[in-house]
Tab-separated table of C-alpha atoms in Angstrom:
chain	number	residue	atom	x	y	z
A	16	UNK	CA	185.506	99.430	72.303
A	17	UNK	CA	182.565	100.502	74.426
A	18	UNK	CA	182.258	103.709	71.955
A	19	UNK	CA	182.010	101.318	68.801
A	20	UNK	CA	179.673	99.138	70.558
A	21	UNK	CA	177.215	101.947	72.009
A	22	UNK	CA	177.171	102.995	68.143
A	23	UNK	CA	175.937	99.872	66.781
A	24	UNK	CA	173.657	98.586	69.140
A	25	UNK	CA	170.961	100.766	67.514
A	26	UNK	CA	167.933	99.823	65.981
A	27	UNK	CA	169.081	100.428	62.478
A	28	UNK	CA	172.869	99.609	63.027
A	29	UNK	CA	171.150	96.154	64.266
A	30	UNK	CA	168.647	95.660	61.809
A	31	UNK	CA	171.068	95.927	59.060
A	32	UNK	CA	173.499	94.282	60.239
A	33	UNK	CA	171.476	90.874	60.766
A	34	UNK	CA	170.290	91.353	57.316
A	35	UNK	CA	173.941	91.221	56.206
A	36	UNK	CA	174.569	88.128	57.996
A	37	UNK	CA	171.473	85.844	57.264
A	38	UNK	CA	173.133	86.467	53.287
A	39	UNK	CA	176.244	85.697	54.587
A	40	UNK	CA	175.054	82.498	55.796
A	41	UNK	CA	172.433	81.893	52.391
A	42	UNK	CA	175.743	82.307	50.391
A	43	UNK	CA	177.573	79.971	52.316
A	44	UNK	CA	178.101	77.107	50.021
A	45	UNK	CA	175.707	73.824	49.893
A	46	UNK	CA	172.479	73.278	49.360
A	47	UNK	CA	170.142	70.391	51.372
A	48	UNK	CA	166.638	70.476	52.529
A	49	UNK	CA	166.962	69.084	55.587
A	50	UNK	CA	170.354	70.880	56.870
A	51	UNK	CA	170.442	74.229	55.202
A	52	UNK	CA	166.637	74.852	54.698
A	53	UNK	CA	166.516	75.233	50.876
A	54	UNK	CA	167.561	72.398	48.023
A	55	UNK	CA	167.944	75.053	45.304
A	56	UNK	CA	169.198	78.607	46.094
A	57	UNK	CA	167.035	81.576	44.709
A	58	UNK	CA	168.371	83.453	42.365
A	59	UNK	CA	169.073	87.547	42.272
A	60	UNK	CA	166.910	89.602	39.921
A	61	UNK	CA	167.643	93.279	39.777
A	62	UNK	CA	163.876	94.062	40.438
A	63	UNK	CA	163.577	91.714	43.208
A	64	UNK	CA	167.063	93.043	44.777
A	65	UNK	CA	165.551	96.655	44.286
A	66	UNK	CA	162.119	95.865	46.113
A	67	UNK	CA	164.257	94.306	48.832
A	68	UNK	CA	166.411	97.116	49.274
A	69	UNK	CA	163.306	99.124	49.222
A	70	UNK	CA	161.850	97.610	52.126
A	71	UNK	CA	164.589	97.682	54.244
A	72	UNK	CA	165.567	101.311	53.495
A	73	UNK	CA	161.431	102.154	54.808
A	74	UNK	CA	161.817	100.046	57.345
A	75	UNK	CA	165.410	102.306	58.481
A	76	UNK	CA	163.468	105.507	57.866
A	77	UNK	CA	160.580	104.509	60.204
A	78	UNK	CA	162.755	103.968	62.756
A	79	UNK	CA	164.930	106.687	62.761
A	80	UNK	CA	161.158	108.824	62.514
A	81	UNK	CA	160.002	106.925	66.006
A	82	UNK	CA	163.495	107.515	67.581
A	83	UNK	CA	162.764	111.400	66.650
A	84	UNK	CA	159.942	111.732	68.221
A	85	UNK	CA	161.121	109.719	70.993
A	86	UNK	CA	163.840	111.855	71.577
A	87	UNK	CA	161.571	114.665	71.787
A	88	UNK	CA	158.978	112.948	74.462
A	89	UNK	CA	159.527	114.478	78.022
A	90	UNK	CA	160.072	111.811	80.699
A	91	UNK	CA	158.351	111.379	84.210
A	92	UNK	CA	160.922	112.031	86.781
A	93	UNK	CA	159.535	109.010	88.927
A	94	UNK	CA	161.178	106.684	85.831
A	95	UNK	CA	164.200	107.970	87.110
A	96	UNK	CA	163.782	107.170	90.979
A	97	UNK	CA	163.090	110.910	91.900
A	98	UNK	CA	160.460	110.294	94.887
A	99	UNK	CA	159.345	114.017	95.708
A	100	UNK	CA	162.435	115.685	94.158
A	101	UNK	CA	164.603	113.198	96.185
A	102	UNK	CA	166.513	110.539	93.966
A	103	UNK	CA	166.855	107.303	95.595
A	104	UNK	CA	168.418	105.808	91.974
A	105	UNK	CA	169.995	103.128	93.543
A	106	UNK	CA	167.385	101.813	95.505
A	107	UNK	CA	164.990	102.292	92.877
A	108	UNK	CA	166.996	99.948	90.679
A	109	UNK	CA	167.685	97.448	93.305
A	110	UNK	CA	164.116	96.901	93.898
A	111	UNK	CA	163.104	96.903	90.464
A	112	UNK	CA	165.848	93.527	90.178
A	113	UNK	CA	164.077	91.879	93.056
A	114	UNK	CA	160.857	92.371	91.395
A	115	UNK	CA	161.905	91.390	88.021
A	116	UNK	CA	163.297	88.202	89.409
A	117	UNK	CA	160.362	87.378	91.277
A	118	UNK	CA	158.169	87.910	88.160
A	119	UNK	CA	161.089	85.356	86.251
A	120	UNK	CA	160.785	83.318	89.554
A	121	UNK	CA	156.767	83.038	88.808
A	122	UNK	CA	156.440	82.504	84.858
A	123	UNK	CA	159.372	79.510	84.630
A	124	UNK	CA	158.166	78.071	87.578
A	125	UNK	CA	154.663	78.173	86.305
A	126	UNK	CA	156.324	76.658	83.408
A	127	UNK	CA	157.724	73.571	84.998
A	128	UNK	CA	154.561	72.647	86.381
A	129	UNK	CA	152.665	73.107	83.127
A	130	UNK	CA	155.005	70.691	81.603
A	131	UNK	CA	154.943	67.997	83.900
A	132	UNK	CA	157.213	69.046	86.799
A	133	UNK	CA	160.859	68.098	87.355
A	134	UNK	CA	160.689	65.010	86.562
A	135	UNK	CA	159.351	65.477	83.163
A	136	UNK	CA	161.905	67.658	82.095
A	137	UNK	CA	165.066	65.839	83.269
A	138	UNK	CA	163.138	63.384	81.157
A	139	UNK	CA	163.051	65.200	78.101
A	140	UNK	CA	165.992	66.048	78.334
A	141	UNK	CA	167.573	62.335	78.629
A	142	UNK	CA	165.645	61.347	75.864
A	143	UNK	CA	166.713	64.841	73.476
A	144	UNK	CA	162.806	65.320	72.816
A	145	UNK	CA	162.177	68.961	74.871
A	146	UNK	CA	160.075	70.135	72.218
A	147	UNK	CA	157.263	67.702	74.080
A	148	UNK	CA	158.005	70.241	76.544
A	149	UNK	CA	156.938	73.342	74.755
A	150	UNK	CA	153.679	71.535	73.132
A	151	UNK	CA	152.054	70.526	76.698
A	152	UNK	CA	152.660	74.672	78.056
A	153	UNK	CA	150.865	75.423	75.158
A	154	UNK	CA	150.784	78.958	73.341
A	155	UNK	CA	147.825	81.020	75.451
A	156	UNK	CA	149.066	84.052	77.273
A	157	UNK	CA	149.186	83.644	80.703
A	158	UNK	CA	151.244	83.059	84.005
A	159	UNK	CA	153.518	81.360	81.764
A	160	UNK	CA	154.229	84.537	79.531
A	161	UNK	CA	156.648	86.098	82.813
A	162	UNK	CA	158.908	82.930	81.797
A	163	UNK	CA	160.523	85.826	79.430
A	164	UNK	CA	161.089	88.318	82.163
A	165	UNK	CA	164.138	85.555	82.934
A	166	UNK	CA	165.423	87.217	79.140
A	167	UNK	CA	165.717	90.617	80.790
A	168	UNK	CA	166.242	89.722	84.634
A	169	UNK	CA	169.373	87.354	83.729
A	170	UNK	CA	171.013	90.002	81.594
A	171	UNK	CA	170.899	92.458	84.620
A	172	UNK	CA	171.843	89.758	87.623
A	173	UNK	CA	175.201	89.095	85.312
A	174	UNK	CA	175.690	92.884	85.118
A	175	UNK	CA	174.822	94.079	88.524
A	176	UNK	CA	177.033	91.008	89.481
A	177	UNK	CA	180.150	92.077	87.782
A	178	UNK	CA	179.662	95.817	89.136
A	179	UNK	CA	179.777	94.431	92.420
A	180	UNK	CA	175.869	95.891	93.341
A	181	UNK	CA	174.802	92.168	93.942
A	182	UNK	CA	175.897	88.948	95.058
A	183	UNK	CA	176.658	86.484	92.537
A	184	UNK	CA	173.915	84.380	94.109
A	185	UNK	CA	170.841	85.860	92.831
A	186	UNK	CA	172.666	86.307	89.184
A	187	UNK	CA	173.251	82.658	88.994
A	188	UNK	CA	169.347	82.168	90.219
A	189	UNK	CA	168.193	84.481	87.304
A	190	UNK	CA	170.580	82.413	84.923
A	191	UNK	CA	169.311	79.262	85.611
A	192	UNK	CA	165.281	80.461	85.653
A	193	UNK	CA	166.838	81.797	81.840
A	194	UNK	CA	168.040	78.399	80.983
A	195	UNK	CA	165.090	77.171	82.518
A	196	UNK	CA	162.719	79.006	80.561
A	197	UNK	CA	164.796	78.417	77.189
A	198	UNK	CA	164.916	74.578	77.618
A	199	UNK	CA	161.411	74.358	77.754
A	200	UNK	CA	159.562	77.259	75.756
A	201	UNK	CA	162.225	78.697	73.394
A	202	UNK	CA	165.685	79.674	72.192
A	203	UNK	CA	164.357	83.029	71.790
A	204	UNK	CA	164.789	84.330	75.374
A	205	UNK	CA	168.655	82.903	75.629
A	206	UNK	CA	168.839	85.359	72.901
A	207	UNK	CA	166.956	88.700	73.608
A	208	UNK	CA	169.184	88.131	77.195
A	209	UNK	CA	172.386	88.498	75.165
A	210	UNK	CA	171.023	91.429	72.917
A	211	UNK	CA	169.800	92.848	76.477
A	212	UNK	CA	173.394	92.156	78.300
A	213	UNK	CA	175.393	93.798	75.090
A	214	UNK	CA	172.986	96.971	75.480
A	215	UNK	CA	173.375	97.232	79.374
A	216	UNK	CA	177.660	96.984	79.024
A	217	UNK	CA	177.469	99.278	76.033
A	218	UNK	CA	175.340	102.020	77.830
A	219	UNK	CA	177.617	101.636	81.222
A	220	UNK	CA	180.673	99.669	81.044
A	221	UNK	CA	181.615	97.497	83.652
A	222	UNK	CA	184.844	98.121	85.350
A	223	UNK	CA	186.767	94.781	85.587
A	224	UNK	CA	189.761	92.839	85.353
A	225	UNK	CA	190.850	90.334	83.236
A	226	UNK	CA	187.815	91.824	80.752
A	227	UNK	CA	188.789	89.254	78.080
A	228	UNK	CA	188.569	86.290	80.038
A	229	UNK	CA	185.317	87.456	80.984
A	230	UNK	CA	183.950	87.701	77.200
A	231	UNK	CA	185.396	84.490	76.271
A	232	UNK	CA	183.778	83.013	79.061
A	233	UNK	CA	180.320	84.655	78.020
A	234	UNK	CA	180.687	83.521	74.496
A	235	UNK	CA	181.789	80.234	75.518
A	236	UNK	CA	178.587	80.237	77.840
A	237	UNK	CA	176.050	81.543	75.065
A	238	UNK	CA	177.336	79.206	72.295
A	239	UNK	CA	177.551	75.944	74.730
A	240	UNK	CA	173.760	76.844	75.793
A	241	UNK	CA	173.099	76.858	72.242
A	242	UNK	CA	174.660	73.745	71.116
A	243	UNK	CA	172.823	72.124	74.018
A	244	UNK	CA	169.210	73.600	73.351
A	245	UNK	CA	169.747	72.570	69.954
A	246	UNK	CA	170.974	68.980	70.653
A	247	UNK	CA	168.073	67.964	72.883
A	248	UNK	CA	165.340	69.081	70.537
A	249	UNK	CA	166.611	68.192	67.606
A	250	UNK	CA	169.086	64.970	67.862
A	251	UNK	CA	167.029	62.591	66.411
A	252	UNK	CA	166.197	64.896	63.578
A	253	UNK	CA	169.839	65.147	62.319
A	254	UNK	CA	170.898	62.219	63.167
A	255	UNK	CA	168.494	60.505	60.421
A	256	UNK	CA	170.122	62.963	58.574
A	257	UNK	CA	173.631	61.369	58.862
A	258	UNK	CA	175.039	64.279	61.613
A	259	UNK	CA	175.415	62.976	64.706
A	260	UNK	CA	178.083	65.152	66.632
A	261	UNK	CA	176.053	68.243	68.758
A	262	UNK	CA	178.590	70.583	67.416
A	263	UNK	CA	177.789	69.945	63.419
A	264	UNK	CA	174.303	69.213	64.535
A	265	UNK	CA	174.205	72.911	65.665
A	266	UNK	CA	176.396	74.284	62.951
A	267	UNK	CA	174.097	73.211	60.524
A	268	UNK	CA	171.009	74.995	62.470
A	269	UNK	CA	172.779	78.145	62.793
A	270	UNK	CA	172.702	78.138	58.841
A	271	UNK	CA	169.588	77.193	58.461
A	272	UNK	CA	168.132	79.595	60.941
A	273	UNK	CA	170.339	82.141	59.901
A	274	UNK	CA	170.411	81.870	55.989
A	275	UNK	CA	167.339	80.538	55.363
A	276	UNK	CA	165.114	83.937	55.705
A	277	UNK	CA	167.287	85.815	53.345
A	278	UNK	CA	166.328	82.870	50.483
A	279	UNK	CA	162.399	83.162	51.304
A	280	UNK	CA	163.295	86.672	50.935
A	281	UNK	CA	164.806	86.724	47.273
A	282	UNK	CA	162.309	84.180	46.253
A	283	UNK	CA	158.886	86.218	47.151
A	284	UNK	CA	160.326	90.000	46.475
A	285	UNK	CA	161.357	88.246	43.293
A	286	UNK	CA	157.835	86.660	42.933
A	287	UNK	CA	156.420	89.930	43.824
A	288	UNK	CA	157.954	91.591	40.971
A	289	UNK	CA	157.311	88.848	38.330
A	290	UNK	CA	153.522	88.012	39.060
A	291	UNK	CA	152.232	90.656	42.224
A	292	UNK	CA	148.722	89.198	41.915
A	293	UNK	CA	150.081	85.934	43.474
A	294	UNK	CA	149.845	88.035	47.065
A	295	UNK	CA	146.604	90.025	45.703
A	296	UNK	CA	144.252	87.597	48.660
A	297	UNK	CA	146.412	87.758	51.575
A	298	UNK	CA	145.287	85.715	54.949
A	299	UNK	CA	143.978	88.388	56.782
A	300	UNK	CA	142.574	92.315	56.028
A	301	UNK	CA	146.133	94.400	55.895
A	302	UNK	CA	144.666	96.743	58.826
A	303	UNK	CA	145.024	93.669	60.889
A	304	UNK	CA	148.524	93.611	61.105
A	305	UNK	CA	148.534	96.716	63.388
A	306	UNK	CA	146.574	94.768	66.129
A	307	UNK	CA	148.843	92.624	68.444
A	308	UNK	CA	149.030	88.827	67.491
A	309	UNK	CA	147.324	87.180	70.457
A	310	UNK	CA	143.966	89.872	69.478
A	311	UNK	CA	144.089	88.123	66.284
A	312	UNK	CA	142.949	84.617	64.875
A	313	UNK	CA	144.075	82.376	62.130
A	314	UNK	CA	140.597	81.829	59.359
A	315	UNK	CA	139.886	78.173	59.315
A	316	UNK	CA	140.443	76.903	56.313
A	317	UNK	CA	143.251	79.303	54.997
A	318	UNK	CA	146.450	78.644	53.869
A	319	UNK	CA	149.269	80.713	55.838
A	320	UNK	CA	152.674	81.691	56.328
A	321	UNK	CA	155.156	79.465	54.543
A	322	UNK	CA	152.260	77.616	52.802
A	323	UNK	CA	151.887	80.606	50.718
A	324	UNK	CA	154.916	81.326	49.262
A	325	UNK	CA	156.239	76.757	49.017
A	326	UNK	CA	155.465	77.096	44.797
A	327	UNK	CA	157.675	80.763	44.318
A	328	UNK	CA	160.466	79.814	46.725
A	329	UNK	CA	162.439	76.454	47.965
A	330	UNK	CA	161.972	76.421	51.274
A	331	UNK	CA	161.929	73.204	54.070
A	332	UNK	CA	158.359	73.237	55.391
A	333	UNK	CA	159.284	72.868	59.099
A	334	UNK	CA	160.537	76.499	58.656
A	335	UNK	CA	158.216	78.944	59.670
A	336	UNK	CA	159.511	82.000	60.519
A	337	UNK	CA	161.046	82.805	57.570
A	338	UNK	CA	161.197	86.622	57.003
A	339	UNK	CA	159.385	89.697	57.806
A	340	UNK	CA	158.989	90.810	54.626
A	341	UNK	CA	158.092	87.455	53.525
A	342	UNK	CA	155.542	86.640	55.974
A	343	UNK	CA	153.764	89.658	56.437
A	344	UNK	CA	153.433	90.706	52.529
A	345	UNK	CA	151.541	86.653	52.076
A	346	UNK	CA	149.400	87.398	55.173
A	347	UNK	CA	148.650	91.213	54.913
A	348	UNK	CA	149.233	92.103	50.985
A	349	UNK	CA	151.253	94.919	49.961
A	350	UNK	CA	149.082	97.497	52.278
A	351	UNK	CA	149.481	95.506	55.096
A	352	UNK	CA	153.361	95.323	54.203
A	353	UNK	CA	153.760	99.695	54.371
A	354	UNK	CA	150.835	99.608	57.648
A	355	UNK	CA	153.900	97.495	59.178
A	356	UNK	CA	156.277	99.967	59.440
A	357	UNK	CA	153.422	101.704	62.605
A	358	UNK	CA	155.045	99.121	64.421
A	359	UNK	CA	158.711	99.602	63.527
A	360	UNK	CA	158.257	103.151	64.032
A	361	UNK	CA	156.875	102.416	67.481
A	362	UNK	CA	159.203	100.426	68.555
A	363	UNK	CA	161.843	103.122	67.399
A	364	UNK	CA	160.157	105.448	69.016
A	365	UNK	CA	159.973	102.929	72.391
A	366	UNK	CA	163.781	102.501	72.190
A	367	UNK	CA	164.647	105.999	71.985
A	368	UNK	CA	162.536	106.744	75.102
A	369	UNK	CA	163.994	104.068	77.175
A	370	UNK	CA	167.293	104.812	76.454
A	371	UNK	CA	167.428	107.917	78.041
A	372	UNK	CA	165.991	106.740	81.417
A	373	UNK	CA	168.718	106.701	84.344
A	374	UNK	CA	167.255	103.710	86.034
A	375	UNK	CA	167.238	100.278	84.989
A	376	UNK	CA	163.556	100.769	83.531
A	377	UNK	CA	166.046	101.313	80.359
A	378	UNK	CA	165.920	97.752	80.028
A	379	UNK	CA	162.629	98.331	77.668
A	380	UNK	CA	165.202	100.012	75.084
A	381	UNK	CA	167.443	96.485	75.208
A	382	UNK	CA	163.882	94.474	74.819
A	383	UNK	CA	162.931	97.201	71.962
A	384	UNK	CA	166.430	96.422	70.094
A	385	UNK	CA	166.096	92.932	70.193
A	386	UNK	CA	162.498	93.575	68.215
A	387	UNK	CA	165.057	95.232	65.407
A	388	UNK	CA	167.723	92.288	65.927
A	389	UNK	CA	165.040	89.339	64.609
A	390	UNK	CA	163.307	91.421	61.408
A	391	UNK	CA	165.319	89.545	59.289
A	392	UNK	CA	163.308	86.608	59.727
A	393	UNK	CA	159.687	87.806	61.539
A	394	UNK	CA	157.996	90.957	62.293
A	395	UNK	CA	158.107	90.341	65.992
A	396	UNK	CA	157.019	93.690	67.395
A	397	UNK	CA	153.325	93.018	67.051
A	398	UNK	CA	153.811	89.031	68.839
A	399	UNK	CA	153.308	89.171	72.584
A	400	UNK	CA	156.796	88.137	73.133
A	401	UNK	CA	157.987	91.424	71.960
A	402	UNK	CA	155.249	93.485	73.688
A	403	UNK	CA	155.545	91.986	76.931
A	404	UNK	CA	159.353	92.140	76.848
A	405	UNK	CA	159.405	95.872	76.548
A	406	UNK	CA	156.667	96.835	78.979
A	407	UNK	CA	157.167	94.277	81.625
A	408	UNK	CA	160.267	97.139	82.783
A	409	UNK	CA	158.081	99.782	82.824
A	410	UNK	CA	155.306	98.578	84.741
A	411	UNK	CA	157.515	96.735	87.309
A	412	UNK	CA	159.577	100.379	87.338
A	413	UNK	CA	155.716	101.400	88.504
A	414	UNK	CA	155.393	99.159	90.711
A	415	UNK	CA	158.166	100.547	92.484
A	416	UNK	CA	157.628	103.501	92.206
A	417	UNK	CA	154.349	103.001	94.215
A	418	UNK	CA	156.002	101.641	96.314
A	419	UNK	CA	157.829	104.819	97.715
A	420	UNK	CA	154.572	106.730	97.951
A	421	UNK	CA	153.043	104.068	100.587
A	422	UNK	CA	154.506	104.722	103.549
A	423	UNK	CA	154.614	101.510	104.964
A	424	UNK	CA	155.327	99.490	101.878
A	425	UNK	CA	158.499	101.380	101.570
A	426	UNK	CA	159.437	100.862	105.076
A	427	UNK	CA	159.287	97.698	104.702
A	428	UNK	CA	161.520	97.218	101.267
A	429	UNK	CA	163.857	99.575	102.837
A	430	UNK	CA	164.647	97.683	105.926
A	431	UNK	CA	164.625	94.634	103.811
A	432	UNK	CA	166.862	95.388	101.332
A	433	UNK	CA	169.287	97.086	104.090
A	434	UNK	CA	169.178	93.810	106.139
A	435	UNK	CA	170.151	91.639	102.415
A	436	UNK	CA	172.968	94.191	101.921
A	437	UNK	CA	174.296	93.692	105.541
């Protein structure tokens, strides 16, 4: 089982395979605005079906170029706890958890404050409206930006946890910081943690009994979280729309947020082959899309995103992350669409390199995967999400690895850490 899964949680394996389901879920039958995303399903052409495939196949052969060369990249020793030949692995890695739960510890409870305190979020959540939440952190980068270190520092509490390397104490800390964090800023992190978790037990599988119990209690876990998120930001919103149950509430979501990229996908490569000149003035110069999102600012005035493509395509206008192709061929033109794959072919190349790290500064191949696991619906490797997720490992595995080569700094994390293990 481990075998199969270490196979397909790849970059491409993953990409595909999320492609596959968001049709899955646009074929699934009805059609409503409000609770599947679309009123009138797009139909196939064979040209726009062929510049689809196109894409996709580029966007596969970028990656597997990056993971090449990442393959061939020689790595530091220190990345893999070697302090002056010496490995100290293990104490490498349990430092870099302490400081990745600190960082967690930092961002969500920056978070908290930003939003009102405690208070205001046991409010928000009585009253189902925690996307008030999100709008009063605002979108800047900032202290609040380590909230998604809970994405990767959850994931490997759970893990060391179950491998009996750490208390259950500080994995059920990280877990709630994750929940935390997800409540008030975003789904997203509740599910880079899972992509991160499935990468960690594929790479080194835990040892345990009663392993099925376990993974029933994990999915049970991950879909309960979901149907909660869901119900206290959106309640109000389906209930006007006659659903009033969490569990339908959040069935319906799932197809929207699953299906609805793969229409906006059919409509505009179908649009693209019927009248290209419709995406001849894109938003901004294609070159731009190589810079990182928060270098880059929306033109006052312009119509973006979704706005874009509304007349090709039927698509709710709440919805606005609603495919990578999509989205970056309205706001960087065709050029802008093939300069993309610099950063799919980076992040290839970023998994690869991780991956073969012995320490837990592999957790920046996990955070590069998830990048693969959402192109279906955005190009998320040049948003800030995605960029701090994969380097926030590596510079806290620096961090660390400082911290061996000042002598009193490591005296002092040594006899810490053997005084928590007593």
């Amino acid at each position: 089982m481990s075998n199969i899964l270490s196979r397909v949680l790849r970059p491409v394996p993953v990409m595909l395979i999320m492609v596959g389901l968001s049709a899955l879920a646009w074929l699934f039958p009805g059609e409503s605005a409000e609770l599947r995303g679309f009123g009138t399903r797009a139909q196939f052409t064979w040209v726009g079906l062929l510049i689809l495939a196109a894409f996709y196949a580029l966007a596969a052969g970028a990656t597997s170029l990056g993971e090449l060369v990442g393959r061939r990249v020689r790595l530091p020793r220190w990345l893999d706890g070697y302090v002056e030949s010496v490995s100290r692995e293990d104490e490498f890695n349990t430092r870099l958890y302490y400081l990745l739960t600190a960082l967690a510890f930092l961002g969500v409870g920056y978070l908290v404050v930003a939003a009102g305190g405690p208070i205001a979020f046991v409010d928000a959540m009585i009253d189902t409206n925690a996307n008030v939440l999100k709008a009063a952190t605002g979108g800047q980068p900032g202290l609040s930006t380590l909230r998604y270190t809970a994405a990767i520092a959850a994931p490997l509490g759970v893990y060391r946890a179950l491998s009996r390397r750490t208390g259950y104490a500080s994995a059920i800390f990280n877990v709630v910081l994750l929940l935390i964090s997800a409540i008030v800023a975003s789904r997203l992190s509740l599910m880079m943690a899972t992509v991160i978790f499935l990468y960690l037990i594929a790479r080194k599988p835990i040892k345990i009994r009663a392993r099925g119990a376990v993974v029933a209690v994990g999915v049970l876990f991950v879909g309960t979280a979901l149907v909660f998120l869901n119900y206290i930001r959106n309640a109000a919103f389906y209930a006007t729309n006659g659903v009033h149950d969490p569990i339908s509430a959040a069935f319906f979501q799932a197809l929207t947020y699953v299906g609805s990229p793969f229409q906006v996908s059919v409509g505009v490569a179908n649009a693209l082959a019927a009248q290209p000149e419709l995406f001849a003035s894109p938003t901004y110069q294609p070159f731009a899309v190589l810079l990182p999102s928060f270098l880059t600012d929306i033109p006052p005035g312009l119509p973006i995103g979704s706005q874009r493509y509304h007349d090709v395509v039927d698509i709710h206008l709440t919805l606005s992350t609603n495919s990578a192709f999509a989205d970056t061929l309205v706001d960087y033109a065709v050029p802008g669409l093939l300069l993309s794959m610099v950063w799919v072919a980076l992040f290839g190349f970023i998994f690869s390199f991780a991956a073969r790290v012995q320490t837990y500064a592999y957790l920046t191949a996990g955070a590069a995967l998830y990048g693969f696991a959402e192109f279906w619906r955005l190009l998320l490797m040049n948003q800030g999400v995605a960029i701090f997720a994969v380097a926030v490992p590596l510079l806290a595995a620096g961090i660390v690895a400082l911290s061996f080569r000042i002598g009193w700094l490591d005296r002092v994390a040594e006899r810490l850490f053997r005084q928590g293990r007593a």
